[in-house]
Every structure is written in structure tokens, then in C-alpha cells.
Amino acid sequence: MKPRILVIDDEIQVSGLMSDVLETQGAVIDRANSGFEAIRQIQNNTYDLFICDQHMPGLSGENVYWSVNLENPELRHRFLFVTASAD
């Protein structure tokens, strides 16, 4: 069975690149372009992994993590955080 991954990033080009690379490795990829969209998708789907940008406007990656952790603490170990920020 192919792993299902949600790529969460507000920069469409970045999420597209990550998705393309992961798909060539056999994963099924969904994308969310905001933290709010990610929360909706997580509520409605099952994922093996979340690749999440830390710095997004509106709802940061950290806030997405804590929201998911409150509702489904068993998913907290499925997060991989990324950032293009030099901070």
C-alpha cells in the first residue's frame, strides 16, 4: 500500500516540488496551501505523514500541529517540519 502524505505549505511552488519528488517515490500526495486547509483535510482523510511548513500566514505549522494534537494525539508523531526561513 502506498503511503499517503499531506504536504502543507503556503508557497504553491514549494509544495508542488515536494509533491512531485514524493510521487516519483511512490507516495500518494495531497496538498494544503494553508494551515486552515490542512486542518480540514486532516479531519476528512487518513495520512501516514504530514510535511508541514513552519512559517505560514494565518495558522502556522506549529499551530496546525497543536490543533491536530488536541483532536488526535496519536497523529503527533507523523509531523515533519520544513522551512525556507533562515531564522
CSV table of C-alpha atoms in Angstrom, one decimal:
chain,number,residue,atom,x,y,z
A,1,MET,CA,0.0,0.0,0.0
A,2,LYS,CA,1.3,3.4,-0.9
A,3,PRO,CA,1.9,5.9,1.9
A,4,ARG,CA,-0.4,8.9,1.9
A,5,ILE,CA,1.2,12.2,2.7
A,6,LEU,CA,-0.2,15.7,3.2
A,7,VAL,CA,2.2,18.4,2.1
A,8,ILE,CA,1.3,21.7,3.9
A,9,ASP,CA,2.9,24.9,2.6
A,10,ASP,CA,1.6,28.3,1.6
A,11,GLU,CA,4.1,28.6,-1.2
A,12,ILE,CA,2.5,26.6,-4.1
A,13,GLN,CA,5.7,26.1,-6.0
A,14,VAL,CA,7.4,24.6,-2.9
A,15,SER,CA,4.5,22.2,-2.2
A,16,GLY,CA,4.4,21.3,-5.9
A,17,LEU,CA,8.1,20.5,-6.0
A,18,MET,CA,7.9,18.4,-2.8
A,19,SER,CA,4.8,16.6,-4.2
A,20,ASP,CA,6.5,15.8,-7.5
A,21,VAL,CA,9.5,14.3,-5.7
A,22,LEU,CA,7.4,12.2,-3.3
A,23,GLU,CA,5.1,10.9,-6.1
A,24,THR,CA,8.2,9.6,-8.0
A,25,GLN,CA,9.0,7.6,-4.9
A,26,GLY,CA,5.5,6.0,-4.9
A,27,ALA,CA,3.6,8.1,-2.4
A,28,VAL,CA,0.1,9.4,-2.8
A,29,ILE,CA,0.2,13.2,-2.2
A,30,ASP,CA,-2.4,15.7,-1.1
A,31,ARG,CA,-1.6,19.3,-0.7
A,32,ALA,CA,-2.8,22.1,1.5
A,33,ASN,CA,-1.9,25.7,0.9
A,34,SER,CA,-2.8,27.0,4.3
A,35,GLY,CA,-2.9,25.8,7.9
A,36,PHE,CA,-6.7,26.1,7.9
A,37,GLU,CA,-7.0,24.0,4.7
A,38,ALA,CA,-4.7,21.4,6.3
A,39,ILE,CA,-6.9,21.1,9.4
A,40,ARG,CA,-9.9,20.4,7.1
A,41,GLN,CA,-8.1,17.8,5.1
A,42,ILE,CA,-6.8,16.1,8.2
A,43,GLN,CA,-10.3,15.9,9.7
A,44,ASN,CA,-11.6,14.2,6.5
A,45,ASN,CA,-8.7,11.9,5.4
A,46,THR,CA,-6.2,9.5,6.8
A,47,TYR,CA,-2.5,10.3,6.4
A,48,ASP,CA,0.7,8.5,7.1
A,49,LEU,CA,2.8,11.6,7.2
A,50,PHE,CA,2.4,15.4,7.3
A,51,ILE,CA,5.2,17.5,5.8
A,52,CYS,CA,4.5,21.0,7.2
A,53,ASP,CA,6.0,24.4,6.7
A,54,GLN,CA,6.6,26.1,10.0
A,55,HIS,CA,6.1,29.7,8.9
A,56,MET,CA,2.7,30.3,7.2
A,57,PRO,CA,0.4,33.3,7.5
A,58,GLY,CA,-2.8,32.8,9.4
A,59,LEU,CA,-2.2,29.5,11.0
A,60,SER,CA,1.4,28.5,11.5
A,61,GLY,CA,2.8,24.9,11.2
A,62,GLU,CA,3.2,24.8,14.9
A,63,ASN,CA,-0.5,25.8,15.4
A,64,VAL,CA,-1.5,23.1,12.9
A,65,TYR,CA,0.5,20.6,15.0
A,66,TRP,CA,-1.1,21.6,18.3
A,67,SER,CA,-4.6,21.6,16.8
A,68,VAL,CA,-4.1,18.1,15.4
A,69,ASN,CA,-2.5,17.0,18.7
A,70,LEU,CA,-5.6,18.2,20.7
A,71,GLU,CA,-8.0,16.3,18.4
A,72,ASN,CA,-5.9,13.2,17.5
A,73,PRO,CA,-2.9,12.9,19.7
A,74,GLU,CA,-2.0,9.6,18.0
A,75,LEU,CA,-1.0,11.6,14.9
A,76,ARG,CA,1.6,13.9,16.6
A,77,HIS,CA,4.5,11.7,15.6
A,78,ARG,CA,3.6,11.9,11.9
A,79,PHE,CA,4.8,15.5,11.5
A,80,LEU,CA,7.9,16.6,9.7
A,81,PHE,CA,8.5,20.3,9.7
A,82,VAL,CA,10.3,22.2,7.0
A,83,THR,CA,11.1,25.9,6.4
A,84,ALA,CA,12.8,28.1,3.9
A,85,SER,CA,13.4,30.7,6.5
A,86,ALA,CA,17.0,31.4,7.6
A,87,ASP,CA,15.8,32.3,11.1
